Amino acid sequence: MDRIRIRGGAPLNGLIPISGAKNAALPLMIASLLTEETLELGNVPRLADISSLLRIMSNFGVDHSIAGRRPGQTTETGQTIRLTAKNVIDTTAPYELVSTMRASFWVIAPLVARFGHARVSMPGGCAIGTRPVDLLIMALAKLGAAIEIEAGYVVATAPKGLRGAEIDFPKVTVGGTHVALMAATLAEGTTVIRNAAREPEVVDLAQCLVKMGARIQGAGTSEIVVEGVSRLHGTSHDVMPDRIETGTYAMAVAMTGGDLVLDNTKPEYLQAALDVLGQAGAEVTSTIGGIRIRRNGNGIQPVDITTDPFPGFPTDLQAQFMALMTRASGTSRIRETIFENRFMHVQELARLGARIRLDGDSAYVEGVPTLKGAPVMATDLRASVSLVIAGLVAEGETTINRVYHLDRGFEALEAKLARCGAQIERVRG
């Protein structure tokens, strides 16, 4: 397996282009199943999860093509993918495909909405918690789909089509909101989604669906109203910038010092995290088309955070922020409220010299003067990049193993950091 080797101590200076958001691209690709016409998506990141979903879509009979590189495009500025679900030959998503990526379960919504039948494998376990799909199934049942569980598969049928309904989520769920939104676009009548997720990725999906002919109001608020239509058509849409990648590089420069411009991104997508970085001692300013992060010679200040759904502090930045707090001049408390098992990076950070104590849903991080390089193991996507951030300041050499996790969510990570001064390289396994 590939490894990433880092020699710490270099500040980050320069510019990093932010890629398209994986968490937006995946539901947008799935939305192509709602129409027989072509959906063209621009700014799609080159990631392992994108490739996995393309394999799943091909299994249904969806044709796809990746456009040639356009003027100004590089391997770090996204790609254009065209998806055409005109001749869908199968509405089954088998376990061996769904098990590679949980978001692929969302295909159940457009399949049952358009074809009246879907058979999708339960996604199985997840390293960072249970992440159940019960709320997604509930949303489809509210819309009139008959649901059965057969040998590890969810079978949803609606031979006469879905019907508009009121869907009240007992807790905020991004996946549930995606599923309800896609299914409701082709349901007969009006659907009201309450306690809907407000994440920018939900708004991006809604904006694309509206371009395809859907009637949606309220995306970005806790109540979304969808007037069903009989069919959707093709369109072109650019994937929004990745706010988690933005926050990750912002925390990296806050950790190492330096002066970094993050281009092609928007501060409003992660304002809670940027506010926290300001409290920790980084200087955050908006630029034309991006964000500038600087940290002078002053130390990192401890800050307490609690993860929350948008617009709160994102759970997908919790591990990165914990890495930053390992060098703070004091003790910080990090409370994780979204996933019950998202502290697996703690033991690996401890191998670098971090002092972290766990107590239930909270981690208490006592800052240390120095971290020491060591071999460490990536356990999930966000945990693995927290080890990169720590390795950027650790004395000596840090080797990160099992970096396939990084390839699922960060496009050209080593190249982007190396160009800004980091001593980082990929060692092929």
XYZ file of C-alpha atoms in Angstrom:
429
model
C 0.000 0.000 0.000
C 1.069 3.589 -0.591
C 2.385 5.656 2.295
C 2.849 9.382 2.804
C 6.131 10.594 4.256
C 6.405 14.035 5.864
C 9.337 15.907 7.351
C 7.872 18.544 9.622
C 8.833 22.130 10.330
C 8.115 24.044 7.123
C 5.488 26.831 7.090
C 2.936 26.926 4.271
C 3.006 29.848 1.841
C 1.312 30.338 -1.487
C -2.023 29.405 -3.051
C -4.074 26.208 -3.024
C -7.007 25.765 -5.441
C -9.947 24.138 -3.656
C -11.506 21.186 -5.449
C -15.160 20.418 -5.972
C -16.910 18.959 -2.930
C -17.083 15.180 -2.803
C -20.117 15.389 -0.509
C -21.919 17.463 -3.135
C -20.707 15.570 -6.207
C -21.979 12.181 -5.014
C -25.689 13.121 -4.617
C -25.501 15.175 -7.827
C -24.258 12.139 -9.734
C -27.025 10.020 -8.218
C -29.600 12.634 -9.282
C -28.805 11.773 -12.910
C -30.977 8.660 -12.394
C -34.035 10.919 -12.200
C -34.006 11.695 -15.927
C -33.336 9.946 -19.234
C -31.522 13.032 -20.484
C -27.851 13.870 -19.905
C -26.671 15.575 -16.725
C -23.324 17.334 -17.160
C -21.415 18.021 -13.960
C -18.359 20.275 -13.884
C -15.740 20.736 -11.152
C -16.010 17.053 -10.142
C -12.994 16.063 -8.016
C -10.747 13.158 -9.033
C -11.304 10.879 -6.055
C -11.639 7.179 -5.323
C -15.247 7.635 -4.141
C -16.188 9.285 -7.457
C -14.744 6.318 -9.348
C -16.593 3.886 -7.071
C -19.925 5.589 -7.704
C -19.298 5.592 -11.458
C -18.890 1.797 -11.277
C -22.191 1.499 -9.404
C -23.972 3.738 -11.932
C -22.518 1.713 -14.819
C -23.959 -1.398 -13.189
C -27.426 0.139 -13.653
C -26.712 0.840 -17.316
C -25.927 4.543 -16.921
C -23.617 5.778 -19.675
C -20.912 8.188 -18.613
C -18.093 10.075 -20.257
C -15.338 12.223 -18.836
C -14.642 15.302 -20.929
C -11.142 16.090 -22.071
C -9.184 18.656 -20.127
C -10.254 22.191 -20.903
C -7.973 25.258 -21.143
C -6.758 26.179 -17.673
C -7.759 22.862 -16.114
C -5.187 20.829 -14.221
C -5.394 17.631 -12.215
C -6.278 19.871 -9.256
C -9.151 21.829 -10.808
C -11.765 19.171 -11.339
C -13.177 17.316 -14.317
C -16.398 17.324 -16.306
C -18.520 14.162 -16.222
C -21.605 13.523 -18.362
C -24.123 10.958 -17.088
C -27.011 9.574 -19.153
C -29.507 7.220 -17.481
C -31.652 6.665 -20.572
C -31.360 2.883 -20.711
C -31.370 1.685 -17.115
C -31.214 -2.109 -17.254
C -31.202 -2.954 -13.555
C -32.490 -1.354 -10.355
C -30.456 -3.519 -7.999
C -27.384 -2.202 -6.193
C -25.454 -5.241 -4.905
C -23.625 -5.471 -1.600
C -20.154 -5.732 -3.145
C -20.635 -2.276 -4.663
C -22.658 -0.490 -1.964
C -20.346 -1.717 0.805
C -17.463 0.318 -0.643
C -19.224 3.649 -0.029
C -22.234 4.380 2.170
C -23.518 7.318 0.113
C -24.253 4.915 -2.746
C -27.311 3.728 -0.772
C -28.964 7.006 -1.805
C -29.558 5.564 -5.308
C -32.676 3.978 -3.810
C -34.512 7.342 -4.007
C -34.293 8.144 -7.725
C -34.698 4.483 -8.692
C -38.000 3.995 -6.869
C -39.195 7.493 -7.828
C -38.615 7.011 -11.561
C -38.993 3.255 -12.064
C -41.220 2.223 -9.162
C -38.767 -0.375 -7.891
C -35.348 -0.500 -6.240
C -33.384 -3.229 -4.501
C -30.376 -1.794 -2.691
C -28.037 -3.525 -0.282
C -27.823 -2.290 3.269
C -24.478 -0.463 3.418
C -23.011 -2.414 6.335
C -20.741 -1.180 9.101
C -18.813 2.055 9.287
C -15.592 2.828 11.088
C -16.855 6.083 12.611
C -20.185 4.818 13.912
C -23.414 3.080 12.989
C -24.783 5.770 10.631
C -28.123 3.931 10.226
C -30.359 4.294 7.183
C -33.629 4.042 9.085
C -34.513 7.715 8.525
C -33.870 7.370 4.791
C -36.226 4.395 4.649
C -38.795 6.283 6.735
C -38.778 9.146 4.231
C -39.479 6.802 1.321
C -42.235 5.051 3.253
C -43.880 8.415 3.972
C -43.885 9.054 0.220
C -45.826 5.835 -0.338
C -43.094 3.305 -1.098
C -43.661 -0.202 0.247
C -40.500 -1.251 2.086
C -39.288 -4.778 2.779
C -35.970 -6.036 4.107
C -34.829 -9.191 2.322
C -31.514 -10.923 3.047
C -29.666 -7.679 3.743
C -31.353 -5.722 0.962
C -33.885 -2.911 1.183
C -36.587 -3.456 -1.436
C -38.685 -0.364 -2.161
C -41.660 -0.549 -4.534
C -44.133 2.072 -5.732
C -45.743 0.692 -8.932
C -48.183 3.605 -9.142
C -45.553 6.191 -8.284
C -44.745 8.109 -5.120
C -47.120 10.573 -3.489
C -46.335 13.849 -1.771
C -46.311 13.739 2.006
C -45.165 15.496 5.161
C -41.802 14.191 6.335
C -40.750 15.181 9.851
C -37.217 14.045 10.622
C -36.692 13.456 14.375
C -33.103 14.608 13.968
C -31.156 16.408 11.274
C -29.931 13.984 8.622
C -28.056 15.010 5.496
C -28.536 11.629 3.823
C -32.220 11.571 4.719
C -32.694 15.065 3.309
C -30.922 14.105 0.067
C -33.120 11.013 -0.304
C -36.365 12.842 0.507
C -35.487 15.692 -1.852
C -34.690 13.462 -4.828
C -37.691 11.185 -4.327
C -40.125 14.071 -3.830
C -39.235 15.736 -7.145
C -41.130 13.029 -9.064
C -43.827 12.365 -6.425
C -47.387 13.372 -7.210
C -48.420 16.407 -5.145
C -46.652 18.439 -2.484
C -43.986 17.216 -0.085
C -42.944 19.145 3.013
C -39.603 18.139 4.584
C -39.268 19.406 8.162
C -36.102 19.509 10.269
C -34.260 19.283 6.963
C -30.481 19.471 6.825
C -29.285 22.987 5.961
C -25.842 22.022 4.662
C -24.569 23.790 1.526
C -24.375 20.400 -0.198
C -28.158 20.062 0.185
C -28.589 23.510 -1.367
C -26.280 22.535 -4.245
C -28.378 19.440 -4.969
C -31.605 21.460 -4.838
C -30.200 24.087 -7.220
C -29.250 21.382 -9.719
C -32.668 19.708 -9.420
C -34.370 23.055 -10.072
C -32.274 23.419 -13.232
C -33.589 19.958 -14.200
C -37.168 21.162 -13.825
C -37.933 20.410 -10.181
C -40.016 22.811 -8.077
C -38.260 23.305 -4.748
C -38.473 26.071 -2.180
C -36.680 26.505 1.147
C -33.427 24.605 0.516
C -30.919 25.854 3.079
C -33.633 26.244 5.732
C -35.108 23.645 8.065
C -38.290 23.337 5.952
C -38.182 22.414 2.271
C -41.304 22.309 0.101
C -41.293 20.266 -3.114
C -44.037 20.345 -5.745
C -43.737 17.098 -7.674
C -43.409 17.103 -11.477
C -43.987 14.312 -13.994
C -40.466 14.344 -15.441
C -37.087 16.032 -15.193
C -34.684 16.946 -17.977
C -30.935 17.224 -18.377
C -28.830 20.251 -17.485
C -25.300 21.439 -16.728
C -24.162 22.207 -13.200
C -20.839 22.901 -11.484
C -20.145 21.178 -8.164
C -19.702 23.591 -5.252
C -16.241 24.040 -3.645
C -15.284 21.598 -0.902
C -15.726 23.329 2.454
C -14.044 20.446 4.320
C -10.951 20.638 2.128
C -10.995 24.415 2.669
C -11.114 23.988 6.448
C -8.433 21.314 6.386
C -5.872 23.512 4.622
C -6.865 26.468 6.784
C -6.050 24.419 9.882
C -2.804 23.238 8.301
C -1.517 26.805 7.916
C -2.785 27.702 11.388
C -0.702 24.763 12.617
C 2.493 25.398 10.638
C 2.454 29.177 10.345
C 2.743 30.939 7.028
C 0.452 32.774 4.652
C -1.906 30.798 2.432
C -4.633 31.773 -0.033
C -7.358 29.182 -0.562
C -8.833 29.874 -3.972
C -12.245 28.956 -5.443
C -14.071 28.685 -2.140
C -16.532 30.645 -0.015
C -16.144 31.574 3.670
C -19.902 31.304 4.324
C -19.664 27.551 3.755
C -17.600 27.109 6.929
C -17.924 30.314 8.939
C -18.163 28.484 12.275
C -14.801 26.803 11.668
C -13.188 30.030 10.475
C -14.428 31.840 13.582
C -12.791 29.150 15.724
C -9.516 29.515 13.815
C -9.606 33.240 14.544
C -9.996 32.494 18.252
C -7.059 30.085 18.027
C -4.799 32.859 16.736
C -4.986 32.698 12.941
C -5.831 35.755 10.866
C -8.672 34.980 8.471
C -9.670 37.377 5.677
C -11.808 37.094 2.564
C -10.270 37.526 -0.880
C -11.768 37.790 -4.338
C -12.747 34.190 -4.901
C -11.395 32.723 -1.703
C -9.936 33.004 1.801
C -6.536 34.063 3.149
C -5.155 32.451 6.310
C -2.095 33.758 8.118
C -0.436 32.991 11.442
C 2.497 34.957 12.731
C 4.910 33.883 15.449
C 2.314 33.944 18.214
C 1.329 30.619 19.718
C -1.854 28.660 19.121
C -4.579 29.416 21.665
C -6.825 26.660 23.094
C -10.482 26.790 22.025
C -13.423 24.604 23.086
C -15.744 23.358 20.338
C -18.836 21.181 19.914
C -19.634 19.594 16.565
C -23.110 20.352 15.220
C -25.040 20.208 11.955
C -24.604 23.196 9.651
C -24.173 26.070 10.383
C -22.356 24.689 13.432
C -18.805 23.335 13.571
C -18.592 20.410 11.094
C -17.914 16.929 12.421
C -15.782 16.399 9.307
C -13.307 19.001 10.651
C -13.183 17.706 14.204
C -10.114 15.480 13.741
C -8.200 18.241 11.946
C -9.006 20.717 14.707
C -7.884 18.219 17.334
C -4.522 17.973 15.586
C -4.232 21.780 15.730
C -5.069 21.836 19.451
C -2.242 19.383 20.245
C 0.112 22.396 19.942
C -2.066 24.942 21.775
C -0.796 26.751 24.866
C -3.360 25.195 27.193
C -6.154 22.622 27.298
C -9.104 22.522 24.929
C -12.282 20.456 24.996
C -13.666 18.914 21.809
C -17.172 17.487 22.062
C -18.395 15.194 19.262
C -22.195 15.082 18.975
C -22.687 13.609 15.478
C -20.851 10.263 15.428
C -20.334 8.131 18.501
C -17.004 6.610 17.465
C -15.127 9.454 15.836
C -12.125 9.642 18.139
C -10.074 6.814 16.614
C -7.367 9.263 15.572
C -6.594 9.966 19.236
C -4.336 6.927 19.660
C -2.404 7.742 16.488
C -1.946 11.389 17.497
C -0.666 10.099 20.828
C 2.073 8.222 18.936
C 3.323 11.647 17.839
C 3.407 12.883 21.431
C -0.078 14.405 21.784
C -1.708 14.431 25.235
C -5.411 13.676 24.865
C -7.858 12.302 27.424
C -11.216 10.874 26.395
C -14.335 11.138 28.534
C -17.543 9.988 26.837
C -18.312 12.262 23.901
C -15.509 14.683 24.808
C -11.778 14.813 24.219
C -9.576 17.009 26.409
C -6.455 18.060 24.511
C -3.508 19.380 26.506
C -1.190 21.246 24.168
C 2.464 20.210 24.062
C 5.542 22.227 22.983
C 6.588 19.726 20.294
C 5.358 16.666 18.447
C 7.773 13.932 17.361
C 7.577 12.154 14.013
C 6.611 8.473 14.042
C 4.906 5.815 11.884
C 1.115 6.154 12.195
C -1.933 4.433 10.723
C -4.919 6.132 9.035
C -8.255 4.821 10.334
C -10.746 6.844 8.290
C -10.811 9.748 5.854
C -10.819 12.719 8.239
C -8.629 10.997 10.841
C -5.969 10.362 8.221
C -5.697 14.023 7.236
C -5.420 15.029 10.905
C -2.231 12.967 10.981
C -0.965 14.914 7.963
C -1.580 18.199 9.803
C 0.260 16.927 12.883
C 3.081 15.563 10.744
C 3.626 18.970 9.143
C 4.973 20.309 12.465
C 6.343 17.117 14.058
C 10.113 16.984 14.541
C 11.725 14.443 12.254
C 9.857 12.144 9.897
C 6.221 10.968 10.030
C 5.036 8.087 7.868
C 1.285 7.679 7.372
C 0.138 4.216 6.349
C -3.140 3.140 4.689
C -3.495 6.418 2.807
C -6.207 5.012 0.549
C -8.524 6.755 3.016
C -7.036 10.088 1.918
C -7.548 9.235 -1.742
C -11.278 8.927 -1.085
C -11.659 12.583 -0.158
C -8.627 14.778 -0.942
C -7.624 15.539 -4.515
C -3.862 15.904 -5.131
C -3.169 16.447 -1.413
C 0.598 15.966 -1.527
C 1.016 18.098 -4.653
C -0.988 20.991 -3.211
C 0.922 20.983 0.072
C 4.351 20.433 -1.495
C 3.889 23.400 -3.806
C 3.347 25.572 -0.716
C 6.541 24.483 1.007
C 5.621 21.274 2.829
C 8.179 18.480 2.751
C 5.743 15.736 1.816
C 5.846 12.870 -0.658
C 3.937 9.729 -1.551
C 5.855 6.477 -1.315
C 4.350 3.882 -3.641
C 3.637 0.563 -1.974
